[in-house]
Coordinates of C-alpha atoms in Angstrom, one line a residue:
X214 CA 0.0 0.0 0.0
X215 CA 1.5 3.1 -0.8
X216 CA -1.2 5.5 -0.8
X217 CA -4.3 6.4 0.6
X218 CA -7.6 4.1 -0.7
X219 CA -9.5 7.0 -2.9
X220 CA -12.7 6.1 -1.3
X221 CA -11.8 7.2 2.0
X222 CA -10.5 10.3 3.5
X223 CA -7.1 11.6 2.6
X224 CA -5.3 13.6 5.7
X225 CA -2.9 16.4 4.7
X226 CA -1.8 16.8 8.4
X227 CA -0.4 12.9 8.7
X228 CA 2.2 13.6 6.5
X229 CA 5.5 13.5 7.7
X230 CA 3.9 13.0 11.6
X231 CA 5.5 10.9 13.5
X232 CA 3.4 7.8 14.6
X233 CA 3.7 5.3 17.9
X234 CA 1.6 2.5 17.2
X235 CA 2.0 -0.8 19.8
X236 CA 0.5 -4.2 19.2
X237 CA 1.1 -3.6 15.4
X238 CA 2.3 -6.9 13.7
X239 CA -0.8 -8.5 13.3
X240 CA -4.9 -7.2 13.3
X241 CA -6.3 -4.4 13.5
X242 CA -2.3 -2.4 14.8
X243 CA -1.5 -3.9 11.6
X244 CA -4.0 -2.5 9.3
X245 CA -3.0 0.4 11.3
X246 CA 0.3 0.3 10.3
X247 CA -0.1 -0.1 6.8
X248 CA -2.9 2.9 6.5
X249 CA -0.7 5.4 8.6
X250 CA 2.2 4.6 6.2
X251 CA -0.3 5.3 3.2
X252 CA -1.0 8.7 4.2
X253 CA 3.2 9.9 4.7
X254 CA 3.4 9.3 8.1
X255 CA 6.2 7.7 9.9
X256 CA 5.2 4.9 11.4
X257 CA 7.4 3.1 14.3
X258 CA 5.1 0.0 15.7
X259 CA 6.2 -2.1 18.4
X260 CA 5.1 -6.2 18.7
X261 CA 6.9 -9.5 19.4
X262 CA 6.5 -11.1 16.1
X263 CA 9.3 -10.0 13.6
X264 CA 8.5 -12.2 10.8
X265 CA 4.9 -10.6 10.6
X266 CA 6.4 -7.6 10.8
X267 CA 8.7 -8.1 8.1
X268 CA 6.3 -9.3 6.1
X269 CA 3.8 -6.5 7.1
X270 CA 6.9 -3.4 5.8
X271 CA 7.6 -5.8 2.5
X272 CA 4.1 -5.3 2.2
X273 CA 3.7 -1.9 2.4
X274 CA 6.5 -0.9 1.0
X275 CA 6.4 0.6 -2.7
X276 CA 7.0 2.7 -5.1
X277 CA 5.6 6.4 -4.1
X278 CA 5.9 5.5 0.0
X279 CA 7.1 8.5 1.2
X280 CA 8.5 6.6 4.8
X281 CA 9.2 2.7 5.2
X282 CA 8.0 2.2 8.7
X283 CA 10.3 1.1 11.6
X284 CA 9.8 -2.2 13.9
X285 CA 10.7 -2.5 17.3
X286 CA 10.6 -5.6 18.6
X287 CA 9.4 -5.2 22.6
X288 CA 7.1 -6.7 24.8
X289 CA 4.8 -4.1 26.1
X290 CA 4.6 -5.9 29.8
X291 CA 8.0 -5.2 30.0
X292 CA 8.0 -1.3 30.7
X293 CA 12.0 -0.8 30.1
X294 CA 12.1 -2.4 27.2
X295 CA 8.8 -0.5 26.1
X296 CA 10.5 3.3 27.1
X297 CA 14.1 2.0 25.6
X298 CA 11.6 1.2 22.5
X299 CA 10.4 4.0 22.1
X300 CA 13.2 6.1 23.0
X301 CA 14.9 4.3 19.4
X302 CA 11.5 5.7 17.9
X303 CA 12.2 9.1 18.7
X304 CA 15.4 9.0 17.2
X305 CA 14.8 7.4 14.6
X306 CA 12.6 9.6 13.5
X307 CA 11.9 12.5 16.0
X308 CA 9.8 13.5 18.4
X309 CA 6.4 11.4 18.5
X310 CA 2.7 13.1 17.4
X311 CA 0.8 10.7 17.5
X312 CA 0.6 7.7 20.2
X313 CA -1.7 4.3 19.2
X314 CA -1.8 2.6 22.3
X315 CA -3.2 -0.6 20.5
X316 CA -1.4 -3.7 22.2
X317 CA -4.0 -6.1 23.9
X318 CA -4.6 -9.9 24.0
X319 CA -8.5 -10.4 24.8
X320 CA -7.8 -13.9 26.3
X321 CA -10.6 -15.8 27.7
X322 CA -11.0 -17.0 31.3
X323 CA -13.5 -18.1 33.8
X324 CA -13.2 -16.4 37.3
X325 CA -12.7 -19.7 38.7
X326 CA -10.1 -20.3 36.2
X327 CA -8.8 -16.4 37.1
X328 CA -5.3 -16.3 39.2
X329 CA -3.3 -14.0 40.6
X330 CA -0.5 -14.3 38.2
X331 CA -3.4 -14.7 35.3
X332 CA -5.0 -11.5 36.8
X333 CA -1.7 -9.1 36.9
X334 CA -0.9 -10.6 33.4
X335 CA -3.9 -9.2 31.8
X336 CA -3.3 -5.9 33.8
X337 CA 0.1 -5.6 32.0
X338 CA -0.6 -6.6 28.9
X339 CA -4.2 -4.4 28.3
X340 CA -3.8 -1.4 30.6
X341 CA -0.4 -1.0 32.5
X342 CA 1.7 -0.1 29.1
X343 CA -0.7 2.5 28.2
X344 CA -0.2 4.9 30.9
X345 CA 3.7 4.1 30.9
X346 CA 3.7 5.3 26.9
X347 CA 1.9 8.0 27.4
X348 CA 4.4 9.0 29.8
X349 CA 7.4 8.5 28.0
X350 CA 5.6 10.6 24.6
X351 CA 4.6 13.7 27.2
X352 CA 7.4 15.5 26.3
X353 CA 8.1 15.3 22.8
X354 CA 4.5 16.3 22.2
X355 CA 4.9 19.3 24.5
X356 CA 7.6 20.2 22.5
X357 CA 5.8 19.8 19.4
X358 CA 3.2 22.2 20.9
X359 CA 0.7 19.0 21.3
X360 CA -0.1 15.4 20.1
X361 CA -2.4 13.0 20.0
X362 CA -3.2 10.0 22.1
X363 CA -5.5 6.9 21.1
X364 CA -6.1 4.6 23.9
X365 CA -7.5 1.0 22.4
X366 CA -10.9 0.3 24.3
X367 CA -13.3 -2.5 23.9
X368 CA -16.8 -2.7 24.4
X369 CA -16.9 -6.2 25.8
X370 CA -16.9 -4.5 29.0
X371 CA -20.4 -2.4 28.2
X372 CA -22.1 -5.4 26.2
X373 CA -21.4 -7.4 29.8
X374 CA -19.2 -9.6 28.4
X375 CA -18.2 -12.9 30.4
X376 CA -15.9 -15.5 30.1
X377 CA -13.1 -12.7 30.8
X378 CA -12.8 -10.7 34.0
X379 CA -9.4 -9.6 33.5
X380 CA -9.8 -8.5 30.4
X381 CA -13.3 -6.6 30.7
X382 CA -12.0 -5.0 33.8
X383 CA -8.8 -3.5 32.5
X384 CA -10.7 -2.7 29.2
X385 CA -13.2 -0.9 31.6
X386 CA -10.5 1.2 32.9
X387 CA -9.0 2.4 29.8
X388 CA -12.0 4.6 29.0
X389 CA -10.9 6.3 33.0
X390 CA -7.3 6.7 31.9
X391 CA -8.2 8.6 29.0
X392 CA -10.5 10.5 30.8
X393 CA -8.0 12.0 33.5
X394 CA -4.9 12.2 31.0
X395 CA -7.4 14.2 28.6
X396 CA -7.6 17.0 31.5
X397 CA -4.0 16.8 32.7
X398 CA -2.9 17.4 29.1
X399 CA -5.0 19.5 27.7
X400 CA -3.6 22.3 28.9
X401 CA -0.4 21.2 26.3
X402 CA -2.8 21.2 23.0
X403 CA -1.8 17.2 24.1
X404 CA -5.7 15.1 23.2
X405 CA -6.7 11.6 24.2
X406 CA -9.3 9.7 23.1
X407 CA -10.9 5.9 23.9
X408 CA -11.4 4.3 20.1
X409 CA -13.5 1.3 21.0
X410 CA -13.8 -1.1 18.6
X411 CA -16.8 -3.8 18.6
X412 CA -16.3 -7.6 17.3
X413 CA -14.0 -7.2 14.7
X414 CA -13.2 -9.6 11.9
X415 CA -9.5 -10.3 12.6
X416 CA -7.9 -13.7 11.7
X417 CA -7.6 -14.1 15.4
X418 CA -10.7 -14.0 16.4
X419 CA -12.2 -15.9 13.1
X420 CA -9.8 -18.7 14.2
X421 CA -10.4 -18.8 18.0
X422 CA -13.8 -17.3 19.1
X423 CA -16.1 -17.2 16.1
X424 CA -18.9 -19.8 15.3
X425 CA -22.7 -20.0 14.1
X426 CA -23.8 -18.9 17.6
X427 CA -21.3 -15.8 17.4
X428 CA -22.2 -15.2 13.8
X429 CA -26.2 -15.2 15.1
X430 CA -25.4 -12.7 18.0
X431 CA -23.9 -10.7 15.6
X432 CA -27.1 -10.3 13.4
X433 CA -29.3 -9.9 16.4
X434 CA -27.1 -6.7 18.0
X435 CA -25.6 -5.0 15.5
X436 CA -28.0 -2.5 13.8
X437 CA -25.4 -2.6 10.5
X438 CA -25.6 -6.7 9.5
X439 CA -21.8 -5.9 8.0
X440 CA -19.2 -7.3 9.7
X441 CA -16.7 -5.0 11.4
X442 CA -13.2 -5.1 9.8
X443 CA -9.6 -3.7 10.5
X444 CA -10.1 -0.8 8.3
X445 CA -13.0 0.1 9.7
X446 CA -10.6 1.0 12.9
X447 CA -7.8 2.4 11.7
X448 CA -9.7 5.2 9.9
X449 CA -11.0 6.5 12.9
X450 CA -7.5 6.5 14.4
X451 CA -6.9 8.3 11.5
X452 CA -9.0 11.0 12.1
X453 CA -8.2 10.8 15.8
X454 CA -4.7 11.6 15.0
X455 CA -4.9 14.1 12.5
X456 CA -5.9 17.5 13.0
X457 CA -9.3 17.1 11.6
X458 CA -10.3 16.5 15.4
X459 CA -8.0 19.1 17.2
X460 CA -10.9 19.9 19.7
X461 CA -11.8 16.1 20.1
X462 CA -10.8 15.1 23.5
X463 CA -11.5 12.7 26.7
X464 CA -14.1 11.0 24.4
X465 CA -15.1 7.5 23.5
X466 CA -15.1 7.0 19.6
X467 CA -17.6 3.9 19.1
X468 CA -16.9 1.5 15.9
X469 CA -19.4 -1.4 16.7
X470 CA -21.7 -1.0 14.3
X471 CA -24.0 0.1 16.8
X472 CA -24.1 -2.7 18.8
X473 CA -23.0 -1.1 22.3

């Protein structure tokens, strides 16, 4: 992909801005990935897998793209190696705009099933490295006179989701994060925003968690029968990170296809 799809929205301000995005090898942070490079940006993502990632660059990667994006290979849980990441990031290619905090893993577990180590793990991997990101972007995006910061929700939590108290609870939480960041930024032009995606078509979750009965619940709650893909996503982070929605900020920015 080298540049933007002409059906959908082109975003002058994306190019040439410097883009964060975790969790980006695979899904929807890949999809991600690929439409921020599309539109000029330059695009550092961080994940574990580095032979989907290579694969992800040679396929993005082509005549016209104006940046070939950078992987870091880091586990998010480990917050050292997540601010030493994205400290490589910054000098790579500057000071970081734009902050995709997309890294999760919705893994599925009763609350008998639950531990402690089970519990702290879902913590870590959905919720801990968000804050710790935003923390270690603060101050290029002050010094870039502001940013943008898109905090991955779910709304597994507000559909009453079970199967998954971890998860659910440090989703739930998210949507609080952004909430108090949004004022304690704001006064540095610095915007954060909850995108909260609803069931979305990823291999993942087509492999794993969908069948008949999930393919009936999706006709019976979402008002648009369509089902959700990556794309779908990413063009609302986007928006969210391009100056389109400069005065958008400690909001929730639904793509469920109104199911929620």
């Amino acid at each position: 992909m080298t540049s933007p799809n002409p059906s959908y929205a082109s975003y002058p301000s994306l190019i040439d801005r410097t883009v964060l995005i975790s969790g980006g090898t695979t899904g929807i942070g890949a999809d991600m990935v690929a439409q921020f490079v599309a539109q000029g940006a330059k695009v550092s993502f961080l994940g574990r897998n580095r032979e989907a990632a290579d694969a992800l660059i040679a396929s993005v990667v082509g005549e016209g793209t104006r940046h070939t994006p950078l992987f870091l290979q880091c586990d998010v849980c480990d917050i050292p190696a997540l601010q030493a990441a994205i400290n490589t990031a910054r000098m790579h290619f500057g000071p970081i705009s734009a902050l995709v905090n997309n890294a999760a893993n919705d893994q599925r577990q009763s609350i008998e099933e639950t531990t402690v180590a089970s519990w702290d793990n879902g913590m870590a991997v959905n919720l801990r490295h968000q804050f710790f990101a935003v923390q270690a972007v603060i101050e290029d995006m002050q010094t870039l006179g502001g940013g943008s910061i898109i905090n991955l929700g779910s709304i597994s939590w507000k559909n009453k989701t079970g199967g998954m108290p971890a998860y659910t609870t440090s989703k739930a939480a998210i949507q609080g994060l952004t909430r108090t960041l949004a004022r304690d930024l704001g006064p540095h032009n610095i915007r954060v925003n909850t995108l909260v995606p609803g069931w979305v078509m990823t291999e993942k979750q087509i492999k794993l968690w969908l069948d008949d009965a999930g393919e009936r619940e999706i006709d019976q709650m979402q008002c648009l029968k369509a089902r959700l893909d990556s794309a779908d996503i990413s063009r609302m982070a986007l928006f969210l990170a391009a100056d389109d929605s400069k005065m958008c900020t400690a909001q929730d920015f639904i793509v469920d296809a109104g199911w929620s």
